[in-house]
GROMACS .gro file of C-alpha atoms in nm:
model
  451
    1MET     CA    1  -2.406  -0.445   1.572
    2GLY     CA    2  -2.353  -0.106   1.412
    3ASP     CA    3  -2.589   0.073   1.173
    4PHE     CA    4  -2.378  -0.047   0.878
    5VAL     CA    5  -2.173  -0.367   0.899
    6MET     CA    6  -1.917  -0.501   0.654
    7ASP     CA    7  -1.715  -0.822   0.706
    8PHE     CA    8  -1.385  -0.903   0.534
    9SER     CA    9  -1.237  -1.252   0.511
   10PHE     CA   10  -1.052  -1.481   0.274
   11SER     CA   11  -1.366  -1.689   0.215
   12ASP     CA   12  -1.565  -1.372   0.132
   13TYR     CA   13  -1.291  -1.276  -0.113
   14GLN     CA   14  -1.309  -1.619  -0.279
   15ARG     CA   15  -1.688  -1.603  -0.306
   16GLY     CA   16  -1.660  -1.255  -0.457
   17LEU     CA   17  -1.412  -1.376  -0.719
   18LYS     CA   18  -1.655  -1.647  -0.829
   19GLY     CA   19  -1.924  -1.383  -0.866
   20GLY     CA   20  -1.694  -1.151  -1.062
   21TYR     CA   21  -1.707  -0.882  -0.795
   22TYR     CA   22  -1.338  -0.809  -0.744
   23GLU     CA   23  -1.186  -0.793  -1.090
   24PRO     CA   24  -0.896  -0.545  -1.116
   25PRO     CA   25  -1.002  -0.206  -1.258
   26VAL     CA   26  -0.812  -0.150  -1.584
   27ASN     CA   27  -0.975   0.149  -1.748
   28PHE     CA   28  -0.646   0.340  -1.780
   29SER     CA   29  -0.389   0.061  -1.811
   30PRO     CA   30  -0.142   0.012  -1.965
   31TYR     CA   31  -0.007   0.314  -1.785
   32MET     CA   32   0.280   0.379  -2.023
   33PRO     CA   33   0.428   0.252  -2.350
   34ILE     CA   34   0.707   0.003  -2.286
   35ASN     CA   35   1.051   0.025  -2.444
   36ILE     CA   36   1.089  -0.335  -2.563
   37ALA     CA   37   1.469  -0.318  -2.574
   38GLU     CA   38   1.490  -0.197  -2.212
   39TYR     CA   39   1.239  -0.461  -2.106
   40LYS     CA   40   1.454  -0.732  -2.268
   41VAL     CA   41   1.761  -0.605  -2.083
   42LEU     CA   42   1.576  -0.639  -1.753
   43GLU     CA   43   1.448  -0.981  -1.854
   44ASN     CA   44   1.796  -1.104  -1.948
   45GLU     CA   45   1.938  -0.990  -1.615
   46HIS     CA   46   1.659  -1.176  -1.442
   47GLN     CA   47   1.723  -1.496  -1.641
   48LYS     CA   48   2.095  -1.491  -1.553
   49LYS     CA   49   2.001  -1.545  -1.189
   50ASN     CA   50   1.822  -1.873  -1.273
   51HIS     CA   51   1.545  -1.765  -1.043
   52ASN     CA   52   1.231  -1.790  -1.251
   53VAL     CA   53   0.877  -1.773  -1.119
   54ASP     CA   54   0.800  -2.144  -1.171
   55ASP     CA   55   1.102  -2.253  -0.967
   56CYS     CA   56   1.011  -2.001  -0.703
   57PHE     CA   57   0.665  -2.154  -0.656
   58LYS     CA   58   0.814  -2.504  -0.642
   59GLU     CA   59   1.051  -2.399  -0.365
   60LEU     CA   60   0.767  -2.229  -0.179
   61TYR     CA   61   0.558  -2.547  -0.194
   62LYS     CA   62   0.842  -2.747  -0.035
   63ARG     CA   63   0.843  -2.509   0.260
   64VAL     CA   64   0.478  -2.438   0.329
   65GLY     CA   65   0.282  -2.745   0.224
   66TRP     CA   66  -0.042  -2.787   0.035
   67ASP     CA   67  -0.293  -2.567   0.220
   68TYR     CA   68  -0.101  -2.241   0.235
   69TYR     CA   69   0.053  -2.293  -0.110
   70TRP     CA   70  -0.288  -2.322  -0.274
   71LYS     CA   71  -0.389  -1.993  -0.121
   72VAL     CA   72  -0.076  -1.810  -0.238
   73TYR     CA   73  -0.033  -1.962  -0.585
   74PRO     CA   74  -0.373  -1.867  -0.739
   75ILE     CA   75  -0.376  -1.520  -0.586
   76GLN     CA   76  -0.022  -1.440  -0.705
   77ASN     CA   77  -0.101  -1.577  -1.050
   78ARG     CA   78  -0.387  -1.328  -1.066
   79THR     CA   79  -0.149  -1.054  -0.955
   80LEU     CA   80   0.101  -1.150  -1.225
   81ASN     CA   81  -0.172  -1.132  -1.489
   82TYR     CA   82  -0.277  -0.789  -1.361
   83ALA     CA   83   0.086  -0.674  -1.350
   84GLN     CA   84   0.135  -0.743  -1.723
   85MET     CA   85  -0.066  -0.429  -1.796
   86SER     CA   86  -0.002  -0.231  -1.477
   87PHE     CA   87   0.348  -0.307  -1.345
   88PRO     CA   88   0.533  -0.527  -1.600
   89ALA     CA   89   0.857  -0.548  -1.400
   90TYR     CA   90   0.677  -0.722  -1.112
   91LYS     CA   91   0.756  -1.066  -1.257
   92PHE     CA   92   1.128  -0.994  -1.217
   93ILE     CA   93   1.107  -0.925  -0.846
   94LEU     CA   94   0.838  -1.178  -0.749
   95PRO     CA   95   1.084  -1.464  -0.672
   96GLU     CA   96   1.277  -1.248  -0.427
   97VAL     CA   97   0.955  -1.106  -0.282
   98LEU     CA   98   0.820  -1.454  -0.211
   99ALA     CA   99   1.152  -1.571  -0.066
  100ASP     CA  100   1.171  -1.270   0.165
  101ASP     CA  101   0.803  -1.317   0.251
  102TRP     CA  102   0.861  -1.675   0.367
  103LEU     CA  103   1.160  -1.564   0.575
  104ALA     CA  104   0.941  -1.301   0.742
  105ILE     CA  105   0.679  -1.564   0.826
  106VAL     CA  106   0.925  -1.801   0.996
  107ASP     CA  107   1.122  -1.521   1.166
  108TRP     CA  108   1.106  -1.512   1.547
  109HIS     CA  109   1.204  -1.147   1.591
  110LYS     CA  110   0.853  -1.006   1.572
  111PHE     CA  111   0.487  -1.078   1.500
  112GLN     CA  112   0.514  -1.270   1.170
  113ARG     CA  113   0.404  -1.084   0.860
  114ASP     CA  114   0.319  -1.212   0.515
  115HIS     CA  115   0.261  -1.005   0.201
  116ALA     CA  116   0.196  -1.262  -0.072
  117LEU     CA  117  -0.165  -1.283   0.050
  118HIS     CA  118  -0.183  -0.956   0.238
  119GLN     CA  119  -0.133  -0.721  -0.059
  120PRO     CA  120  -0.398  -0.872  -0.291
  121LEU     CA  121  -0.638  -0.900   0.004
  122THR     CA  122  -0.580  -0.533   0.085
  123ALA     CA  123  -0.676  -0.457  -0.277
  124TYR     CA  124  -0.995  -0.663  -0.229
  125ILE     CA  125  -1.079  -0.451   0.077
  126VAL     CA  126  -1.020  -0.133  -0.124
  127LEU     CA  127  -1.264  -0.247  -0.393
  128LYS     CA  128  -1.522  -0.358  -0.138
  129ILE     CA  129  -1.528  -0.035   0.063
  130LEU     CA  130  -1.513   0.190  -0.245
  131THR     CA  131  -1.735   0.007  -0.494
  132GLY     CA  132  -1.916  -0.261  -0.295
  133GLY     CA  133  -1.783  -0.512  -0.545
  134ARG     CA  134  -1.941  -0.352  -0.853
  135ASN     CA  135  -2.251  -0.245  -0.657
  136ILE     CA  136  -2.211   0.097  -0.499
  137ARG     CA  137  -2.514   0.033  -0.278
  138ASN     CA  138  -2.303  -0.222  -0.090
  139ALA     CA  139  -2.003   0.009  -0.049
  140LEU     CA  140  -1.903   0.174   0.277
  141LYS     CA  141  -2.130   0.469   0.351
  142ILE     CA  142  -2.052   0.752   0.589
  143ASN     CA  143  -2.350   0.964   0.690
  144GLY     CA  144  -2.545   0.798   0.410
  145GLU     CA  145  -2.297   0.888   0.134
  146PRO     CA  146  -2.056   0.635  -0.024
  147LEU     CA  147  -1.695   0.675   0.081
  148LEU     CA  148  -1.596   0.707  -0.287
  149ASP     CA  149  -1.820   1.013  -0.322
  150HIS     CA  150  -1.657   1.167  -0.016
  151CYS     CA  151  -1.317   1.112  -0.181
  152VAL     CA  152  -1.423   1.278  -0.505
  153ASN     CA  153  -1.582   1.567  -0.314
  154LYS     CA  154  -1.249   1.647  -0.150
  155ILE     CA  155  -1.058   1.621  -0.476
  156LEU     CA  156  -1.290   1.854  -0.665
  157GLU     CA  157  -1.287   2.115  -0.389
  158TRP     CA  158  -0.921   2.169  -0.488
  159ASP     CA  159  -0.843   2.306  -0.144
  160GLY     CA  160  -0.619   2.058   0.038
  161THR     CA  161  -0.573   1.875  -0.293
  162ALA     CA  162  -0.442   2.179  -0.483
  163TYR     CA  163  -0.109   2.001  -0.532
  164ILE     CA  164  -0.287   1.741  -0.747
  165LEU     CA  165  -0.445   2.013  -0.958
  166LYS     CA  166  -0.110   2.185  -1.015
  167CYS     CA  167   0.058   1.855  -1.101
  168LEU     CA  168  -0.206   1.764  -1.360
  169GLN     CA  169  -0.234   2.109  -1.513
  170SER     CA  170   0.134   2.098  -1.601
  171THR     CA  171   0.101   1.771  -1.795
  172LEU     CA  172  -0.250   1.738  -1.936
  173VAL     CA  173  -0.223   1.950  -2.251
  174GLU     CA  174  -0.136   1.652  -2.470
  175ASP     CA  175  -0.424   1.434  -2.347
  176PHE     CA  176  -0.721   1.669  -2.370
  177GLY     CA  177  -0.804   1.969  -2.581
  178ASN     CA  178  -1.002   2.115  -2.292
  179ALA     CA  179  -0.868   1.960  -1.972
  180ASN     CA  180  -1.049   2.217  -1.754
  181VAL     CA  181  -1.365   2.006  -1.772
  182LEU     CA  182  -1.191   1.757  -1.540
  183PHE     CA  183  -1.119   2.022  -1.279
  184GLU     CA  184  -1.476   2.147  -1.237
  185ASP     CA  185  -1.749   1.981  -1.031
  186ASN     CA  186  -1.966   1.842  -1.310
  187PRO     CA  187  -2.100   1.493  -1.393
  188ILE     CA  188  -1.818   1.419  -1.640
  189ALA     CA  189  -1.547   1.517  -1.391
  190ARG     CA  190  -1.710   1.324  -1.105
  191GLU     CA  191  -1.732   1.006  -1.308
  192PHE     CA  192  -1.374   1.048  -1.431
  193TRP     CA  193  -1.236   1.097  -1.079
  194LYS     CA  194  -1.432   0.802  -0.941
  195ILE     CA  195  -1.283   0.571  -1.204
  196LEU     CA  196  -0.932   0.712  -1.165
  197PHE     CA  197  -0.946   0.704  -0.785
  198VAL     CA  198  -1.052   0.338  -0.770
  199GLU     CA  199  -0.786   0.239  -1.022
  200ALA     CA  200  -0.505   0.424  -0.843
  201ALA     CA  201  -0.621   0.284  -0.508
  202TYR     CA  202  -0.620  -0.072  -0.638
  203LEU     CA  203  -0.276  -0.029  -0.798
  204ALA     CA  204  -0.131   0.109  -0.475
  205ALA     CA  205  -0.292  -0.162  -0.260
  206VAL     CA  206  -0.163  -0.454  -0.467
  207PHE     CA  207   0.198  -0.335  -0.442
  208HIS     CA  208   0.196  -0.129  -0.121
  209ASP     CA  209   0.437  -0.353   0.073
  210MET     CA  210   0.699  -0.418  -0.194
  211GLY     CA  211   0.948  -0.214   0.011
  212TYR     CA  212   0.987  -0.481   0.279
  213PRO     CA  213   1.303  -0.636   0.128
  214TRP     CA  214   1.466  -0.291   0.127
  215GLN     CA  215   1.360  -0.238   0.487
  216TYR     CA  216   1.520  -0.569   0.580
  217ILE     CA  217   1.848  -0.460   0.417
  218ASN     CA  218   1.842  -0.129   0.599
  219SER     CA  219   1.761  -0.303   0.927
  220LEU     CA  220   2.060  -0.533   0.875
  221ASN     CA  221   2.279  -0.235   0.790
  222SER     CA  222   2.182  -0.061   1.112
  223LYS     CA  223   2.287  -0.370   1.309
  224LEU     CA  224   2.623  -0.375   1.131
  225GLU     CA  225   2.674  -0.006   1.200
  226HIS     CA  226   2.626  -0.069   1.571
  227ALA     CA  227   2.894  -0.337   1.544
  228GLY     CA  228   3.138  -0.085   1.394
  229TYR     CA  229   3.116  -0.225   1.039
  230PRO     CA  230   3.116   0.045   0.767
  231VAL     CA  231   2.806   0.017   0.552
  232ASP     CA  232   2.745   0.176   0.214
  233SER     CA  233   2.380   0.115   0.120
  234PRO     CA  234   2.249   0.277  -0.199
  235THR     CA  235   1.901   0.310  -0.047
  236SER     CA  236   2.039   0.527   0.231
  237ASP     CA  237   2.161   0.791  -0.012
  238ALA     CA  238   1.879   1.038   0.051
  239GLU     CA  239   2.048   1.326  -0.133
  240LYS     CA  240   2.077   1.122  -0.451
  241ILE     CA  241   1.715   1.007  -0.430
  242ILE     CA  242   1.591   1.363  -0.378
  243LYS     CA  243   1.796   1.475  -0.677
  244VAL     CA  244   1.641   1.205  -0.897
  245PHE     CA  245   1.285   1.190  -0.761
  246GLY     CA  246   1.246   1.517  -0.568
  247GLU     CA  247   1.024   1.684  -0.829
  248ARG     CA  248   0.787   1.388  -0.860
  249LEU     CA  249   0.445   1.382  -0.691
  250LEU     CA  250   0.596   1.137  -0.442
  251PHE     CA  251   0.772   1.415  -0.252
  252CYS     CA  252   0.472   1.647  -0.215
  253PRO     CA  253   0.371   1.500   0.125
  254LEU     CA  254   0.726   1.534   0.259
  255ASN     CA  255   0.706   1.900   0.158
  256GLY     CA  256   0.376   1.949   0.340
  257TYR     CA  257   0.159   1.858   0.038
  258ARG     CA  258   0.283   2.150  -0.165
  259LEU     CA  259   0.503   2.209  -0.465
  260LEU     CA  260   0.813   2.398  -0.357
  261ASP     CA  261   0.845   2.756  -0.479
  262ARG     CA  262   1.065   3.061  -0.428
  263ASN     CA  263   0.933   3.109  -0.075
  264THR     CA  264   1.086   2.781   0.044
  265PRO     CA  265   1.326   2.853   0.335
  266SER     CA  266   1.692   2.804   0.256
  267THR     CA  267   1.714   2.560   0.549
  268TRP     CA  268   1.444   2.328   0.414
  269PRO     CA  269   1.657   2.123   0.167
  270ASN     CA  270   1.879   1.997   0.453
  271LYS     CA  271   1.573   1.916   0.665
  272LEU     CA  272   1.420   1.729   0.372
  273VAL     CA  273   1.735   1.519   0.332
  274GLY     CA  274   1.719   1.425   0.699
  275LEU     CA  275   1.351   1.337   0.672
  276ALA     CA  276   1.404   1.124   0.361
  277ALA     CA  277   1.707   0.949   0.512
  278LYS     CA  278   1.507   0.853   0.818
  279ALA     CA  279   1.217   0.729   0.604
  280LEU     CA  280   1.456   0.518   0.395
  281ARG     CA  281   1.610   0.375   0.708
  282GLU     CA  282   1.302   0.312   0.923
  283THR     CA  283   1.008   0.250   0.689
  284HIS     CA  284   0.922   0.028   0.395
  285GLY     CA  285   0.693   0.294   0.246
  286LEU     CA  286   0.950   0.523   0.086
  287PRO     CA  287   1.182   0.241  -0.034
  288GLY     CA  288   0.878   0.065  -0.181
  289ALA     CA  289   0.756   0.377  -0.360
  290ILE     CA  290   1.103   0.448  -0.501
  291GLY     CA  291   1.138   0.087  -0.618
  292PHE     CA  292   0.792   0.097  -0.775
  293LEU     CA  293   0.869   0.418  -0.966
  294TYR     CA  294   1.217   0.309  -1.071
  295LEU     CA  295   1.107  -0.029  -1.205
  296ASN     CA  296   0.844   0.151  -1.411
  297ASP     CA  297   1.087   0.423  -1.523
  298VAL     CA  298   1.354   0.179  -1.639
  299ILE     CA  299   1.128   0.024  -1.905
  300LYS     CA  300   0.929   0.335  -1.998
  301ASP     CA  301   0.948   0.443  -2.362
  302PHE     CA  302   1.081   0.797  -2.323
  303PRO     CA  303   1.106   1.065  -2.466
  304THR     CA  304   0.878   0.934  -2.741
  305ILE     CA  305   0.598   0.890  -2.485
  306LYS     CA  306   0.289   1.096  -2.573
  307ASN     CA  307  -0.074   1.114  -2.467
  308PHE     CA  308  -0.019   0.913  -2.150
  309ALA     CA  309  -0.031   1.193  -1.891
  310ILE     CA  310  -0.343   1.072  -1.709
  311ARG     CA  311  -0.225   0.712  -1.714
  312GLN     CA  312   0.119   0.807  -1.586
  313PHE     CA  313  -0.043   1.016  -1.313
  314CYS     CA  314  -0.214   0.699  -1.191
  315VAL     CA  315   0.131   0.547  -1.129
  316GLU     CA  316   0.263   0.863  -0.961
  317TRP     CA  317  -0.044   0.888  -0.736
  318ALA     CA  318  -0.022   0.520  -0.640
  319ALA     CA  319   0.348   0.561  -0.554
  320MET     CA  320   0.263   0.847  -0.319
  321ALA     CA  321   0.006   0.629  -0.138
  322ILE     CA  322   0.258   0.342  -0.119
  323MET     CA  323   0.496   0.574   0.063
  324MET     CA  324   0.241   0.735   0.294
  325HIS     CA  325   0.079   0.415   0.422
  326ASP     CA  326   0.392   0.351   0.632
  327MET     CA  327   0.504   0.694   0.747
  328THR     CA  328   0.369   0.669   1.103
  329LYS     CA  329   0.719   0.629   1.251
  330ILE     CA  330   0.837   0.945   1.078
  331TYR     CA  331   0.518   1.134   1.169
  332TRP     CA  332   0.538   1.044   1.539
  333GLY     CA  333   0.913   1.033   1.586
  334ASP     CA  334   1.053   0.840   1.882
  335ASN     CA  335   0.775   0.904   2.135
  336LEU     CA  336   0.423   0.782   2.063
  337TYR     CA  337   0.291   0.959   2.372
  338ALA     CA  338   0.427   1.306   2.294
  339SER     CA  339   0.311   1.540   2.020
  340PRO     CA  340   0.413   1.425   1.669
  341GLU     CA  341   0.760   1.516   1.552
  342ASN     CA  342   0.657   1.585   1.190
  343SER     CA  343   0.297   1.701   1.210
  344HIS     CA  344   0.289   1.803   0.842
  345LEU     CA  345   0.290   1.434   0.747
  346ARG     CA  346  -0.046   1.360   0.909
  347LEU     CA  347  -0.290   1.191   0.672
  348ASN     CA  348  -0.588   1.426   0.650
  349PHE     CA  349  -0.878   1.304   0.440
  350ASP     CA  350  -0.935   1.646   0.286
  351THR     CA  351  -0.573   1.658   0.167
  352ASP     CA  352  -0.487   1.299   0.075
  353PRO     CA  353  -0.797   1.077   0.052
  354LEU     CA  354  -0.611   0.814  -0.152
  355SER     CA  355  -0.344   0.747   0.112
  356CYS     CA  356  -0.612   0.753   0.383
  357VAL     CA  357  -0.808   0.477   0.207
  358ILE     CA  358  -0.497   0.264   0.144
  359THR     CA  359  -0.380   0.298   0.504
  360LEU     CA  360  -0.723   0.213   0.644
  361ALA     CA  361  -0.748  -0.095   0.419
  362ASP     CA  362  -0.400  -0.202   0.528
  363ILE     CA  363  -0.507  -0.181   0.893
  364ILE     CA  364  -0.826  -0.378   0.825
  365GLU     CA  365  -0.640  -0.661   0.648
  366ASP     CA  366  -0.513  -0.877   0.930
  367PHE     CA  367  -0.702  -1.196   0.845
  368GLU     CA  368  -0.543  -1.499   0.679
  369ARG     CA  369  -0.193  -1.377   0.769
  370PRO     CA  370  -0.006  -1.696   0.856
  371SER     CA  371   0.194  -1.755   1.170
  372VAL     CA  372   0.418  -2.056   1.219
  373ASN     CA  373   0.439  -2.296   1.509
  374PHE     CA  374   0.755  -2.501   1.552
  375SER     CA  375   0.783  -2.809   1.772
  376PRO     CA  376   1.089  -3.038   1.807
  377ASP     CA  377   1.047  -3.382   1.653
  378GLY     CA  378   1.349  -3.595   1.734
  379ASN     CA  379   1.714  -3.495   1.728
  380THR     CA  380   1.735  -3.348   1.378
  381THR     CA  381   1.382  -3.247   1.276
  382ALA     CA  382   1.105  -3.015   1.382
  383LYS     CA  383   0.735  -3.005   1.299
  384VAL     CA  384   0.617  -2.689   1.125
  385LYS     CA  385   0.253  -2.580   1.119
  386TYR     CA  386   0.120  -2.277   0.931
  387ASP     CA  387  -0.198  -2.122   1.063
  388SER     CA  388  -0.386  -1.793   1.071
  389HIS     CA  389  -0.526  -1.670   1.401
  390CYS     CA  390  -0.729  -1.378   1.267
  391LYS     CA  391  -1.028  -1.523   1.085
  392TYR     CA  392  -1.204  -1.206   0.973
  393THR     CA  393  -1.232  -0.833   1.033
  394ARG     CA  394  -1.558  -0.649   1.085
  395LEU     CA  395  -1.609  -0.281   1.004
  396GLU     CA  396  -1.910  -0.109   1.161
  397TRP     CA  397  -2.040   0.243   1.104
  398GLU     CA  398  -2.247   0.379   1.390
  399ASN     CA  399  -2.468   0.684   1.367
  400ASP     CA  400  -2.272   0.857   1.641
  401ALA     CA  401  -2.012   0.911   1.365
  402THR     CA  402  -1.793   0.620   1.479
  403LEU     CA  403  -1.611   0.356   1.275
  404LYS     CA  404  -1.530   0.040   1.470
  405LEU     CA  405  -1.279  -0.219   1.346
  406SER     CA  406  -1.315  -0.558   1.516
  407TYR     CA  407  -1.076  -0.851   1.471
  408LYS     CA  408  -1.192  -1.208   1.527
  409VAL     CA  409  -0.881  -1.367   1.677
  410THR     CA  410  -0.835  -1.722   1.805
  411GLY     CA  411  -0.552  -1.910   1.971
  412ASN     CA  412  -0.271  -1.794   2.194
  413VAL     CA  413  -0.199  -1.473   1.999
  414ARG     CA  414  -0.508  -1.297   2.132
  415VAL     CA  415  -0.319  -1.128   2.417
  416LYS     CA  416  -0.044  -1.017   2.177
  417LYS     CA  417  -0.300  -0.881   1.929
  418GLU     CA  418  -0.475  -0.688   2.207
  419SER     CA  419  -0.149  -0.518   2.297
  420PHE     CA  420  -0.092  -0.424   1.931
  421VAL     CA  421  -0.448  -0.288   1.906
  422LYS     CA  422  -0.399  -0.068   2.211
  423GLU     CA  423  -0.086   0.086   2.060
  424ASP     CA  424  -0.239   0.116   1.711
  425ASN     CA  425  -0.546   0.298   1.846
  426ARG     CA  426  -0.311   0.565   1.977
  427LYS     CA  427  -0.084   0.561   1.671
  428TYR     CA  428  -0.353   0.584   1.404
  429PHE     CA  429  -0.678   0.698   1.562
  430ASP     CA  430  -0.609   0.925   1.859
  431MET     CA  431  -0.864   1.206   1.819
  432GLN     CA  432  -0.603   1.481   1.858
  433TYR     CA  433  -0.286   1.334   1.712
  434GLY     CA  434  -0.368   1.007   1.534
  435TYR     CA  435  -0.191   0.957   1.200
  436LEU     CA  436  -0.526   0.906   1.020
  437ASP     CA  437  -0.777   1.191   1.029
  438PHE     CA  438  -1.110   1.115   0.861
  439SER     CA  439  -1.298   1.395   1.038
  440SER     CA  440  -1.348   1.602   0.723
  441CYS     CA  441  -1.579   1.335   0.580
  442GLY     CA  442  -1.782   1.306   0.900
  443VAL     CA  443  -1.598   1.038   1.098
  444GLU     CA  444  -1.551   1.165   1.451
  445LYS     CA  445  -1.400   0.852   1.602
  446ILE     CA  446  -1.230   0.531   1.484
  447TYR     CA  447  -1.124   0.256   1.721
  448MET     CA  448  -1.004  -0.105   1.704
  449ASN     CA  449  -1.087  -0.399   1.927
  450VAL     CA  450  -1.041  -0.777   1.945
  451PHE     CA  451  -1.326  -1.025   1.992
   0.00000   0.00000   0.00000
């Protein structure tokens, strides 16, 4: 056992809910005033499809049975309630999200992935490591200091995080008469940034994988292109997306965590288009972030919106973390065992603590993710069994500055999980090139293992 041990599991999450430990943080929501007319337009379009949430759950029950259904239904109901004040358009995409989720579970192409449970459970992990479930003494500590304090330290240094400072300074005039108090290291600013950080982290975690349906479409398009079929996918139009979203916080990481200025090389816009096109094609992070922003934009009351700069920033910050949690393929390029192709995308804790926390929580959450076993049963039927082979994940901090992530895995997927862990240790935690770099908060080594 390490010097600090924290276990994560579905049963721990359920116990925490009963104790009131993992309630969604809502200090800043609603994040924007809603244009009721635009919301009604979206709602009417949704109703035309005859694909309401109740019918969606009924169809899910037919396919997965009692046990799995009664894990998904309560947790997604909680998410819907949270979304009313944080992401109102979520109810309009939930039916398709659940349908695509089920297809991903029964797919035989790869290690099955679910998101109906995975996203809320990732949010639970975020709250547990940052707040200890409303008791900071139980939160993750690194060198004796809570991880949340490390995050705020890096923000208020305004060194690697200068892009956040510049973004907020351009929009905060309407919210505060003296916004500078939030940019100095004082008790008021520290408390403010703790609250805002936890809220943005939770928002990003709950919706971090909503780009999977877009990734599926792009994956299908790439197959059709290989077959000589001309494809015109709107999500592949990187130039259009940069034109519409290029000045949002979302694109700061793609630009090396900086706001572009007059010193930007004339060749960079073309390189940025290529980078964005690849991210749209090969990740679910950028499509998910764009979808998240667009579905908020389409119902936002604008230009009458006032005094919502901080709240809107929470959405913009969460969108950036949604994108960055799945940029490993773009960071590394085609060869995991060469030097990274786009080194400026590396997640450094002193530059982007929010995306670092979301990505780490996403890696930790591998428990209660269902896999499906099929067995023939006669000429026209097959037996289907849903099960989860990862029962819990253990996080240990050791005083030699090491974080260890251990996965309790049972069944015949152990060998497969071990092969994934070997690759992920290189991908995320290699000391020289790993996508996640927590060294600036005192973590010298992170590694994963199966037990």
